[in-house]
Tab-separated table of C-alpha atoms (C1' of nucleotides) in Angstrom:
chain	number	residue	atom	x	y	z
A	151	UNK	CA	0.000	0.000	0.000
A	152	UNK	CA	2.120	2.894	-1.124
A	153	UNK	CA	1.553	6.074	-0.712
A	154	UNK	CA	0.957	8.978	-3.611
A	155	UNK	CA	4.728	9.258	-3.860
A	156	UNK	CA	7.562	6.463	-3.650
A	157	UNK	CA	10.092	6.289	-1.221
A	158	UNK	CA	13.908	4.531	-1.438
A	159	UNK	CA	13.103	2.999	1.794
A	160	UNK	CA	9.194	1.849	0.198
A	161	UNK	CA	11.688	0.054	-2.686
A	162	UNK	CA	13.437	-1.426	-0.456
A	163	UNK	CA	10.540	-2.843	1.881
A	164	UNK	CA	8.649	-4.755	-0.549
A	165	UNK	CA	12.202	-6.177	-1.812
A	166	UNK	CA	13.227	-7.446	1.248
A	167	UNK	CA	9.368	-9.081	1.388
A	168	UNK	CA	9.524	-10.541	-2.207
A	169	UNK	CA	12.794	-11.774	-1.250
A	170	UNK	CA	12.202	-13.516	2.052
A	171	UNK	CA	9.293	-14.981	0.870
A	172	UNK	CA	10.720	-16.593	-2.504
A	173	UNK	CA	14.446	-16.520	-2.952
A	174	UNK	CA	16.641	-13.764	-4.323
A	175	UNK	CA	16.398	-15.296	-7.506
A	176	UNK	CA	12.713	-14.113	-7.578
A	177	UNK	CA	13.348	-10.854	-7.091
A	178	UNK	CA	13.181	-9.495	-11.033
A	179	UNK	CA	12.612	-5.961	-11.514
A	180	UNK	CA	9.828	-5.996	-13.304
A	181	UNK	CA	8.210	-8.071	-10.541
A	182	UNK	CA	9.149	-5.406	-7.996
A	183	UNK	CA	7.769	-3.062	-10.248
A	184	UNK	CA	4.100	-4.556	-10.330
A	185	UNK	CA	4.110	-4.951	-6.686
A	186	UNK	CA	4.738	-1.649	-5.957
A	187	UNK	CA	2.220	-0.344	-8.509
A	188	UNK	CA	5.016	1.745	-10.552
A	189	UNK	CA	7.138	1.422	-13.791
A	190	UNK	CA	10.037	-0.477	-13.440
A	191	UNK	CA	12.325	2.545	-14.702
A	192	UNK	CA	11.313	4.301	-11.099
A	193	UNK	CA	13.403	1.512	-9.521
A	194	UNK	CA	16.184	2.572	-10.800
A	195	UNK	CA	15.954	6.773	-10.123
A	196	UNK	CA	15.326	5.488	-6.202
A	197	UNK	CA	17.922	2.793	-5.784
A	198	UNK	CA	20.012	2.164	-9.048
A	199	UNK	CA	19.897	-1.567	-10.374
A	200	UNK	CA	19.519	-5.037	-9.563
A	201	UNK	CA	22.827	-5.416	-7.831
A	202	UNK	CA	22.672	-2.282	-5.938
A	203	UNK	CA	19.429	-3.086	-4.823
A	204	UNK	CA	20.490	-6.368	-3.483
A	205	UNK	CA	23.624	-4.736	-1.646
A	206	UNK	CA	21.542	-2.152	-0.123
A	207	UNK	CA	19.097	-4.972	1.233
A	208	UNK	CA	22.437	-7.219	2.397
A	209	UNK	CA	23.338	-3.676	4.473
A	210	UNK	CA	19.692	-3.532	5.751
A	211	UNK	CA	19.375	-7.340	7.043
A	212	UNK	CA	22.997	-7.478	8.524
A	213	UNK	CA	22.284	-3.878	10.437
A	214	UNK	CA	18.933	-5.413	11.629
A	215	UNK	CA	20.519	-8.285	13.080
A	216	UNK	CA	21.045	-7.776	16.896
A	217	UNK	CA	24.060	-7.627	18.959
A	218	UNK	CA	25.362	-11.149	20.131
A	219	UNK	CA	25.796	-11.669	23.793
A	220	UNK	CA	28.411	-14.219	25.385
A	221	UNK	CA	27.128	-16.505	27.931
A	222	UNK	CA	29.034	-18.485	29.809
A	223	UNK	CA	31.608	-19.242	33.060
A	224	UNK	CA	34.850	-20.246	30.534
A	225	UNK	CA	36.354	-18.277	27.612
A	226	UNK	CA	36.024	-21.326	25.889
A	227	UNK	CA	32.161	-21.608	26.917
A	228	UNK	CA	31.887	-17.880	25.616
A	229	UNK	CA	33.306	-18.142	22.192
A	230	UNK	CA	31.350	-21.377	21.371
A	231	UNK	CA	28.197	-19.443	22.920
A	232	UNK	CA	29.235	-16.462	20.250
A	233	UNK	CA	29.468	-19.043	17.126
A	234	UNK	CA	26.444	-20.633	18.319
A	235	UNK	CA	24.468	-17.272	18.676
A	236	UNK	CA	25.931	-16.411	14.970
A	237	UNK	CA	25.027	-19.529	13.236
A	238	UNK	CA	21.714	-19.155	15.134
A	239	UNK	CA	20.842	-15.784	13.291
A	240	UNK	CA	22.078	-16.687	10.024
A	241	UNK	CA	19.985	-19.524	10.010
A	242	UNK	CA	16.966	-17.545	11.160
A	243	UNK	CA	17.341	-15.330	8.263
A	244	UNK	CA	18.638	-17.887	5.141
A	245	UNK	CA	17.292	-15.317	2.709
A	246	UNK	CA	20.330	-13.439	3.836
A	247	UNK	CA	22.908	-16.174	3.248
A	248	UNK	CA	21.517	-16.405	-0.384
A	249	UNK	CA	21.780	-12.317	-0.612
A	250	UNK	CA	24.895	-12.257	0.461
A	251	UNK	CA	26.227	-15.085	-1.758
A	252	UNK	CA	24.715	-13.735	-4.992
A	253	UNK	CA	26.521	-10.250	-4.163
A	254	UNK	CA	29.654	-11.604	-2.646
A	255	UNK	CA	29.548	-9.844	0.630
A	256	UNK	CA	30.843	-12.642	2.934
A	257	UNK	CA	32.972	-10.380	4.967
A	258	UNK	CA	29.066	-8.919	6.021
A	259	UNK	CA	28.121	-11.954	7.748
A	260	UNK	CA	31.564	-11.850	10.023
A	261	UNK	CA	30.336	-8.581	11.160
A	262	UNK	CA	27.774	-9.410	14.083
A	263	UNK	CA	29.854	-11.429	15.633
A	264	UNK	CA	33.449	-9.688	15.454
A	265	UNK	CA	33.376	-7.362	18.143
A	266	UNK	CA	32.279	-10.057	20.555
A	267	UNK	CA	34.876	-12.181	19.460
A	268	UNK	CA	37.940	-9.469	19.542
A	269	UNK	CA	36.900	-9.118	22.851
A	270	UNK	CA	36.567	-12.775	24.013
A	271	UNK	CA	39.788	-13.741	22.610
A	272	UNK	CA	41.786	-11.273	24.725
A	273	UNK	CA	39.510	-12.240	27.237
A	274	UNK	CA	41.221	-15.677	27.182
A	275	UNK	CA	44.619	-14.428	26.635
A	276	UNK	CA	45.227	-13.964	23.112
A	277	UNK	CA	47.345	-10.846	21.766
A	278	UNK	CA	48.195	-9.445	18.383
A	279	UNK	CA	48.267	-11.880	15.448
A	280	UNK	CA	47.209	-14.590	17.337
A	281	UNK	CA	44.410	-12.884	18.858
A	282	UNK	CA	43.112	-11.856	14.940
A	283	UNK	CA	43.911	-15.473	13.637
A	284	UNK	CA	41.554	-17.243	15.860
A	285	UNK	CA	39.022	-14.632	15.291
A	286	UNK	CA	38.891	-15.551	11.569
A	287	UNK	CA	39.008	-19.067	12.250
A	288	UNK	CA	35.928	-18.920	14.323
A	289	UNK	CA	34.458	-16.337	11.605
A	290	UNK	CA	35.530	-18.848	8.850
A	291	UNK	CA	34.149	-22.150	10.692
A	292	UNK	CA	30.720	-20.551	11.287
A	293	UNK	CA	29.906	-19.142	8.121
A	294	UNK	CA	31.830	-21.813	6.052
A	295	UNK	CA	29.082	-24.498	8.294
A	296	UNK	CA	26.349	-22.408	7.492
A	297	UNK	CA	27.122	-22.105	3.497
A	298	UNK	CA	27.095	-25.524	3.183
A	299	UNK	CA	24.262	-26.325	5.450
A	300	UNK	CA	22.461	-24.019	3.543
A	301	UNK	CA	23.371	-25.874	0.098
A	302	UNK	CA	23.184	-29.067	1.378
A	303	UNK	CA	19.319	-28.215	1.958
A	304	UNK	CA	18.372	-26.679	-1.370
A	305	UNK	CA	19.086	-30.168	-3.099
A	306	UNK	CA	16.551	-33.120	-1.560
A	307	UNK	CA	17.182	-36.604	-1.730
A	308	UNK	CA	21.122	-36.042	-2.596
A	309	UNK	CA	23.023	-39.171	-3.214
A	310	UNK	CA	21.036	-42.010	-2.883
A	311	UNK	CA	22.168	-45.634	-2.784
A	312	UNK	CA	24.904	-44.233	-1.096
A	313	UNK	CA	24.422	-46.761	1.662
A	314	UNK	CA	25.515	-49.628	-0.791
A	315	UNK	CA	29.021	-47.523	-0.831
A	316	UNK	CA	29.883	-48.131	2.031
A	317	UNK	CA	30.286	-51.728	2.130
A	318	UNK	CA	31.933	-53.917	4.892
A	319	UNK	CA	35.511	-53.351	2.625
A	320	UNK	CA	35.436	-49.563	3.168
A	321	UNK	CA	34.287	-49.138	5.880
A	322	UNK	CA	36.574	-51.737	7.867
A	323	UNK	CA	33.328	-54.253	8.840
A	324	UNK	CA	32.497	-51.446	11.096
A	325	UNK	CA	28.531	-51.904	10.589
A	326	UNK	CA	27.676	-49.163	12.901
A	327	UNK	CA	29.681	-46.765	11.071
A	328	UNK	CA	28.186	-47.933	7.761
A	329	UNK	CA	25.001	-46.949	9.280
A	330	UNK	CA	25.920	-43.766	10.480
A	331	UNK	CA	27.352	-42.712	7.295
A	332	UNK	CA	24.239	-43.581	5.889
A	333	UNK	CA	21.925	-41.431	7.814
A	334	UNK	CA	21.728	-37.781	6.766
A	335	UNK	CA	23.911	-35.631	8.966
A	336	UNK	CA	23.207	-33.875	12.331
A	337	UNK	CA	24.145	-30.340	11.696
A	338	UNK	CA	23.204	-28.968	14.740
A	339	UNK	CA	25.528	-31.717	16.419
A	340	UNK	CA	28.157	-31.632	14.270
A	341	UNK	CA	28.334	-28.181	14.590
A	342	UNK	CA	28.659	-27.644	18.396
A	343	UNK	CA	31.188	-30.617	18.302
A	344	UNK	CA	33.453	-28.956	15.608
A	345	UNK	CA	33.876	-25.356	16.725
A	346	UNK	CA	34.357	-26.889	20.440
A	347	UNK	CA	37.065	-28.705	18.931
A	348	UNK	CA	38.870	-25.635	16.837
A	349	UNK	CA	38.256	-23.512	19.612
A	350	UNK	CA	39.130	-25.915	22.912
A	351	UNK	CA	42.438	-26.409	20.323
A	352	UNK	CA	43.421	-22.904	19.780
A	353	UNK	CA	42.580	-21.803	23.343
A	354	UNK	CA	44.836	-23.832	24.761
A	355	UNK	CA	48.514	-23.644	23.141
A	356	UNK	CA	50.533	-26.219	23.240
A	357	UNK	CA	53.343	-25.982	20.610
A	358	UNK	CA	54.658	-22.913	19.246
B	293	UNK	CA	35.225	-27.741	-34.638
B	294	UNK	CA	32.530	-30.231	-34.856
B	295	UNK	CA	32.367	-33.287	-36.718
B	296	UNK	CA	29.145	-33.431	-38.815
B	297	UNK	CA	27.244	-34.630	-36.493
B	298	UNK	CA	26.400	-33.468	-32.376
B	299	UNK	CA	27.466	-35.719	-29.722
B	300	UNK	CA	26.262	-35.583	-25.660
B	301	UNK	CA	30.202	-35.560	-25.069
B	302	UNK	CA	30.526	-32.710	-27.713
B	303	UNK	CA	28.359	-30.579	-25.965
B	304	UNK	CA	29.440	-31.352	-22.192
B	305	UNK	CA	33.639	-30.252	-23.903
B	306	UNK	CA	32.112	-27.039	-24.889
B	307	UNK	CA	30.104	-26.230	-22.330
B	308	UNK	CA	32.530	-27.013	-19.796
B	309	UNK	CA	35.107	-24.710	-21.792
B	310	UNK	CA	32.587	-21.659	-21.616
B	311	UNK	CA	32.100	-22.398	-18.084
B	312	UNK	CA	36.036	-22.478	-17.451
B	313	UNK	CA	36.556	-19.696	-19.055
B	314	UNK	CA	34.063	-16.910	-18.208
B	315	UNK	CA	32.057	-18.620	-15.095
B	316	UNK	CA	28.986	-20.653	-15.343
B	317	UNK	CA	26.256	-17.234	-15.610
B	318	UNK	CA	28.351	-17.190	-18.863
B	319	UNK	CA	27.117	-20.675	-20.054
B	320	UNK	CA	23.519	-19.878	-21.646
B	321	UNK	CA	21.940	-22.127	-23.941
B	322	UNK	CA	22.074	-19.610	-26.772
B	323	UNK	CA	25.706	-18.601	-26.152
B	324	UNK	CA	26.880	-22.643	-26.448
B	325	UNK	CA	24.700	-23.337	-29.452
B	326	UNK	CA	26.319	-20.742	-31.086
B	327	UNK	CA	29.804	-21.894	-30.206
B	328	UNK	CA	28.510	-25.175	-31.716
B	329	UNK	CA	27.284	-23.923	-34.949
B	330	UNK	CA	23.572	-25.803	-33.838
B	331	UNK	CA	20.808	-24.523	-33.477
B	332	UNK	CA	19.707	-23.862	-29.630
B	333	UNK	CA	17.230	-26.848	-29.983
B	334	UNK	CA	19.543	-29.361	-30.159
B	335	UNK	CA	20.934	-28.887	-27.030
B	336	UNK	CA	18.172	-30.127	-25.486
B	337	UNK	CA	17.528	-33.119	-27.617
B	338	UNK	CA	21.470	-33.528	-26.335
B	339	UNK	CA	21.635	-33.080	-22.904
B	340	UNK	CA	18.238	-31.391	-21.517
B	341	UNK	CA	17.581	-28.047	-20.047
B	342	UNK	CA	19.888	-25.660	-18.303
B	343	UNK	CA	19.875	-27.294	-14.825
B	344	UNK	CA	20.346	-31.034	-17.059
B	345	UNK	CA	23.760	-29.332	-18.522
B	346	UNK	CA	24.828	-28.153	-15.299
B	347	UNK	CA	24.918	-31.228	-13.140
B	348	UNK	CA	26.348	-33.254	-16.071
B	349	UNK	CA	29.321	-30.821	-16.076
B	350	UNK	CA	29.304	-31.271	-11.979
B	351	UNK	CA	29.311	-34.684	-12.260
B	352	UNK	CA	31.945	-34.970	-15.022
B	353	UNK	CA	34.067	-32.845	-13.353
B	354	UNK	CA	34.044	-34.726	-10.200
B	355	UNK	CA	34.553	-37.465	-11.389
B	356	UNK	CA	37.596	-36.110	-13.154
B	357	UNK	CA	39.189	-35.019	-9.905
B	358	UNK	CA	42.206	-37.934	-9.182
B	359	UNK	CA	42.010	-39.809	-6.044
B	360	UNK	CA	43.812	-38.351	-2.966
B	361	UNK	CA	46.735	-40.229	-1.488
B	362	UNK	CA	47.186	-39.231	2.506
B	363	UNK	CA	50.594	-38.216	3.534
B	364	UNK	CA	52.630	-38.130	6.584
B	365	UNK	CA	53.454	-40.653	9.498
B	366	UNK	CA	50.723	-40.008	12.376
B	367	UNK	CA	47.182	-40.088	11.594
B	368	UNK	CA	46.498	-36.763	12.425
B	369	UNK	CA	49.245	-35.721	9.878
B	370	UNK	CA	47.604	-37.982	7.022
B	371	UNK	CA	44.414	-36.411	7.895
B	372	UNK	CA	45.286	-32.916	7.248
B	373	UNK	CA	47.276	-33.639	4.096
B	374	UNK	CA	44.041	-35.193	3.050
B	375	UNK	CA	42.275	-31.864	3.585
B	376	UNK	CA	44.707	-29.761	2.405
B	377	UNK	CA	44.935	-31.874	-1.067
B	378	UNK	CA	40.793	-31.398	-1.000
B	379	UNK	CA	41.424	-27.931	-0.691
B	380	UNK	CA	43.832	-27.925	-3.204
B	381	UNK	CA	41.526	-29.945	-5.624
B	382	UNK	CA	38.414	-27.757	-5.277
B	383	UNK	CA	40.446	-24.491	-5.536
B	384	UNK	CA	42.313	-25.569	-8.388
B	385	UNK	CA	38.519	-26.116	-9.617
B	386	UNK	CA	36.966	-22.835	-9.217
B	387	UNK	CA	34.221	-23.399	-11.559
B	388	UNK	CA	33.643	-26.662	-10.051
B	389	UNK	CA	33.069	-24.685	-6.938
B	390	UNK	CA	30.801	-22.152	-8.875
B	391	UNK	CA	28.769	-24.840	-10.584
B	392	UNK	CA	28.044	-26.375	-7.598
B	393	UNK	CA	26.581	-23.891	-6.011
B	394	UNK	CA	24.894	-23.004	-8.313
B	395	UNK	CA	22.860	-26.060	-8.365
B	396	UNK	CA	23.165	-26.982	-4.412
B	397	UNK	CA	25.086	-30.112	-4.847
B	398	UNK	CA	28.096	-29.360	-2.078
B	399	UNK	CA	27.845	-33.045	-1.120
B	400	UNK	CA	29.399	-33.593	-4.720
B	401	UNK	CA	32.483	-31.787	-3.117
B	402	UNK	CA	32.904	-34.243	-0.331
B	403	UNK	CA	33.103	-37.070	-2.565
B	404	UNK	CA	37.050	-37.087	-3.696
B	405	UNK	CA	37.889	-37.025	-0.067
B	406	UNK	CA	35.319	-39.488	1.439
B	407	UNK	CA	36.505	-42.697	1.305
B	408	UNK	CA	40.005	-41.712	2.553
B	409	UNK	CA	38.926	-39.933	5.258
B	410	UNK	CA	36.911	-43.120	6.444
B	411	UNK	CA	39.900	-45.117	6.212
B	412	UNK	CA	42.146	-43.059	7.993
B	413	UNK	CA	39.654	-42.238	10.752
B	414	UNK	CA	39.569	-46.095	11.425
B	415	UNK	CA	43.623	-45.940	11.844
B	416	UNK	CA	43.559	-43.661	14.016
B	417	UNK	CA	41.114	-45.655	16.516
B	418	UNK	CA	37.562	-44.087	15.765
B	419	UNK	CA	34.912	-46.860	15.424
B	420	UNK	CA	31.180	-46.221	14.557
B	421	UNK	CA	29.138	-43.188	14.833
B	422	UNK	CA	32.376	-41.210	16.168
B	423	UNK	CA	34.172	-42.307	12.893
B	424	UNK	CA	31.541	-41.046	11.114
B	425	UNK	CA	30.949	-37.519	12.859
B	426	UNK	CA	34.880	-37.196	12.410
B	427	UNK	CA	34.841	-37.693	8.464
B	428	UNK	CA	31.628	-35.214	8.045
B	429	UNK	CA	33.191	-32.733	10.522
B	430	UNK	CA	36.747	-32.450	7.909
B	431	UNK	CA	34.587	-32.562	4.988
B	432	UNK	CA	32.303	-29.296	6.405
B	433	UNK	CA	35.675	-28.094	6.926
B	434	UNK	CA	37.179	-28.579	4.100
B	435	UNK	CA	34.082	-27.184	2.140
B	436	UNK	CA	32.929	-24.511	4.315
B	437	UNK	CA	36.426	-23.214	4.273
B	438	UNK	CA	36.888	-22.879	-0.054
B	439	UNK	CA	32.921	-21.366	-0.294
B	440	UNK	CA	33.923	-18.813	1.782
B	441	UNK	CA	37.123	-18.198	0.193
B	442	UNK	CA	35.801	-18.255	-3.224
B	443	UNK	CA	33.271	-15.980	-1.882
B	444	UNK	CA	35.295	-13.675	-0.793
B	445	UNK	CA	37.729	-13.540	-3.661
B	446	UNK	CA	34.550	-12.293	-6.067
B	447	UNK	CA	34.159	-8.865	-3.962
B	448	UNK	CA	37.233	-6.625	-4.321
B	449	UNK	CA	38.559	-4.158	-1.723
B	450	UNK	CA	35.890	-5.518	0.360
B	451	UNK	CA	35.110	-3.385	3.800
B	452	UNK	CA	37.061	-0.444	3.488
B	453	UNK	CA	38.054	1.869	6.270
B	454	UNK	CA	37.371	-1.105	8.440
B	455	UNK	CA	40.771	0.035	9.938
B	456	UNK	CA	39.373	2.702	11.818
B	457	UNK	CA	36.685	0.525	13.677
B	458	UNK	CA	39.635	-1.153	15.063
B	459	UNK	CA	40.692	1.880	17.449
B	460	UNK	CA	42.352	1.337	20.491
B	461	UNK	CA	39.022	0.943	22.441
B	462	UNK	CA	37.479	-2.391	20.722
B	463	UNK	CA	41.273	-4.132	20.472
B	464	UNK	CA	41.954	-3.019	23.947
B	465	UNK	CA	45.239	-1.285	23.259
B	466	UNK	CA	46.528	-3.838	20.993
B	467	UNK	CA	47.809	-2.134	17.699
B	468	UNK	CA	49.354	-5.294	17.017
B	469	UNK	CA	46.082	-6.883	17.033
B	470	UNK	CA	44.591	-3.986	15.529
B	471	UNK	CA	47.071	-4.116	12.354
B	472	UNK	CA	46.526	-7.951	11.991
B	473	UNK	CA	42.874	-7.429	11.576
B	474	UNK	CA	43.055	-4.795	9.267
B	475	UNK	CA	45.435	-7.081	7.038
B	476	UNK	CA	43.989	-9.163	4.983
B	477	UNK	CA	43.661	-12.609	5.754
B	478	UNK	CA	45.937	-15.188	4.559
B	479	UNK	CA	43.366	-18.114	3.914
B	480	UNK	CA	46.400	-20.589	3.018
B	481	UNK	CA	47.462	-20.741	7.049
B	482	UNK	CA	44.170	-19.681	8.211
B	483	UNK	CA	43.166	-22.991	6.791
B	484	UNK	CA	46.272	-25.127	7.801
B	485	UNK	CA	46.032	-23.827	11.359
B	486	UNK	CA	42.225	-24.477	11.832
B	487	UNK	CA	41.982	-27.922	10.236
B	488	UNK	CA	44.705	-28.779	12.470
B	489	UNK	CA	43.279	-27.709	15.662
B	490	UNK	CA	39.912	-29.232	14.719
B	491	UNK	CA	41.277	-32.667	13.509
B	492	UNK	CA	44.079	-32.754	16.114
B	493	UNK	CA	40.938	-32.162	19.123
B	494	UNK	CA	38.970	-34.718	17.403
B	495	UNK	CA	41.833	-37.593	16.953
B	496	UNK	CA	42.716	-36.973	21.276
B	497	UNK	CA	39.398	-37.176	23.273
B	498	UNK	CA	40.031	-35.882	26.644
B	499	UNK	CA	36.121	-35.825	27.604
B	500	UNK	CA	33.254	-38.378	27.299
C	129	DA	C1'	16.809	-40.399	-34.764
C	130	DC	C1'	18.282	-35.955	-35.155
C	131	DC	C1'	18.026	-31.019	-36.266
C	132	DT	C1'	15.593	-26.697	-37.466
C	133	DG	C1'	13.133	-21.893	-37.060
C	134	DA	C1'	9.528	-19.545	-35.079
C	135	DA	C1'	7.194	-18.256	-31.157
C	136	DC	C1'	6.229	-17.524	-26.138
C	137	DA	C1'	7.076	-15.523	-21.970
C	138	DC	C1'	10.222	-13.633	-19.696
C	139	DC	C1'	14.705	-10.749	-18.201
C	140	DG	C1'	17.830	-5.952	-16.943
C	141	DT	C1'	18.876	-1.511	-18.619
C	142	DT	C1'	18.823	2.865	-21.296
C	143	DC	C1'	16.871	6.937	-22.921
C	144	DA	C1'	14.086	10.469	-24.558
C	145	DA	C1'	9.972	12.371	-23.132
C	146	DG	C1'	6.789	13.968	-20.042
C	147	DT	C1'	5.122	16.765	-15.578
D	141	DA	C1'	12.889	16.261	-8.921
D	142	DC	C1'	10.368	12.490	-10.109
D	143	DC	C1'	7.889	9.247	-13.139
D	144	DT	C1'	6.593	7.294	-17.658
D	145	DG	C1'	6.473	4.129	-22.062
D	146	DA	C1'	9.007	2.438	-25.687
D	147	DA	C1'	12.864	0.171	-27.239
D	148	DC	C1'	17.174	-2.687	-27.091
D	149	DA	C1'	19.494	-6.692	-26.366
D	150	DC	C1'	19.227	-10.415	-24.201
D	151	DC	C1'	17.346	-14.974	-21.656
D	152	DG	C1'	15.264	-20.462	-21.268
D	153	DT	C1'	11.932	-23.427	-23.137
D	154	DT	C1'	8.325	-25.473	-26.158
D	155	DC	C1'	6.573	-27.147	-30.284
D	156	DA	C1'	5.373	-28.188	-34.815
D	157	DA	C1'	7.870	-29.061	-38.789
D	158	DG	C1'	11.354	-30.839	-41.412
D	159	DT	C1'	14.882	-34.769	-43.069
DNA sequence: ACCTGAACACCGTTCAAGT
DNA sequence: ACCTGAACACCGTTCAAGT
């Protein structure tokens, strides 16, 4: 329901709407156009084109986001908390993840969650390089999980018959990890376990 | 240059070319029939649709990817070689990585890696659904680690004056810490030092 | 069995023209 | 300053028609 004259911000509204309910992909400007009641050349005097459009709604969702909070007794308990809280939001907004990887803008979903983790990694000790390396790592292993949840998802039923792969011969008569390999994965599991074991490894030095 | 007549395999060479060469948004049905001298039509009698022709270049592709031989003397060293020649692989492959995504088949990526991961995670002791957790943990890894990278790579001079929201305050007086974030990141040891945490937590339990 | 052109229903973007 | 329609140069896909 716009209003006699349009606004950048109306553009943007119904965007972000098309878009979280059916994919980037189905955001056309033509489309955006007819739902906002205007020509599609208006578009382009308020916000510029397709790809600006979809950077300026990236900006929008990340700055929307929420500030992550740290919970926990250990530094260690705090930094998982942190990657948790991340992978949490992401998920909650996947329209985002599929923004962001049409534009590029990876570095944007680091962003919530780098303060908190500058500050947690001093917290437990770290200083200069070392400090910024395990940052990223924790940045990387989040986001990195989430991408490929996120793919993983978009394509159903993927390799079937894959249980006859894994045969007594590869798998070392193991039976139970036959099965296991069979079923599809537990990402929320195998997510908590992982960046408890980068983190619980770089927290606690013991070469160098 | 075509023989006189159109072959599946003809088409898959050519398209897989295009794709190489400028990305796969570059691969349209029009553009490859005209690189064929056919008419667009034939294409699809060929190989199907769009989405056909891009999992048969996935799958090709894949399949084209030479095993991976595990190096080193302990387990945990074999296991990160294996991840690091994934990595390897799949970068060396960045349309692989693009097509991929493209159509949501990431699993595809896990596949040169799979078997050897499973074989290696029995050596070093892990039995059933621990094995198993263990080889999908690497693999999101490995593959969470390259889609950001590539990600990354396609958005130039990415977050700039990001220097300046690293002021004394947020690093807590750490300028060394301050000029490693502002750097940017070296994914080659980024990687090297997080698989190697992860995979060296994994490989010695201390809890449960 | 294989290949064709024409047609359909879309795209994003530009540009001159309006008010 | 803001909005418009027309036009350009593309898309993927279908389908009836050819040989």
């Amino acid at each position: 329901m716009p209003k006699g004259t349009l606004t950048r911000d109306e553009v943007l509204d119904t965007a972000a709407g098309l878009v979280k309910r059916h994919g980037p992909q189905a955001l056309t400007m033509r489309g955006l156009a007819a739902e906002l009641g205007t020509a599609v050349t208006s578009i382009y005097w308020h916000v510029g084109g397709r790809e600006a459009l979809l950077d300026a709604l990236v900006e929008r969702t990340v700055a929307g986001l929420g500030e992550i909070r740290p919970a926990g007794g250990t530094p260690e308990q705090r930094v998982v908390s942190v990657a948790c809280a991340l992978r949490r939001q992401l998920r909650d907004h996947p329209h985002l993840v599929a923004l962001v990887h049409e534009r590029g803008l990876t570095e944007r979903m680091f962003l919530p969650a780098q303060q908190v983790l500058v500050r947690e990694a001093r917290a437990a000790g770290l200083r200069g390089a070392r400090a910024a390396e395990f940052v990223r790592a924790v940045q990387f292993q989040v986001v990195g999980h989430v991408l490929v949840e996120r793919n993983r998802e978009r394509a159903p039923v993927q390799s079937p018959g894959e249980e006859e792969l894994w045969s007594a011969e590869t798998t070392g008569a193991d039976p139970a990890l036959a099965r296991a390999l069979a079923r599809p994965v537990d990402t929320e599991r195998l997510f908590v376990t992982s960046v408890r074991a980068l983190v619980g490894a770089l927290l606690t030095p013991s070469g160098t």
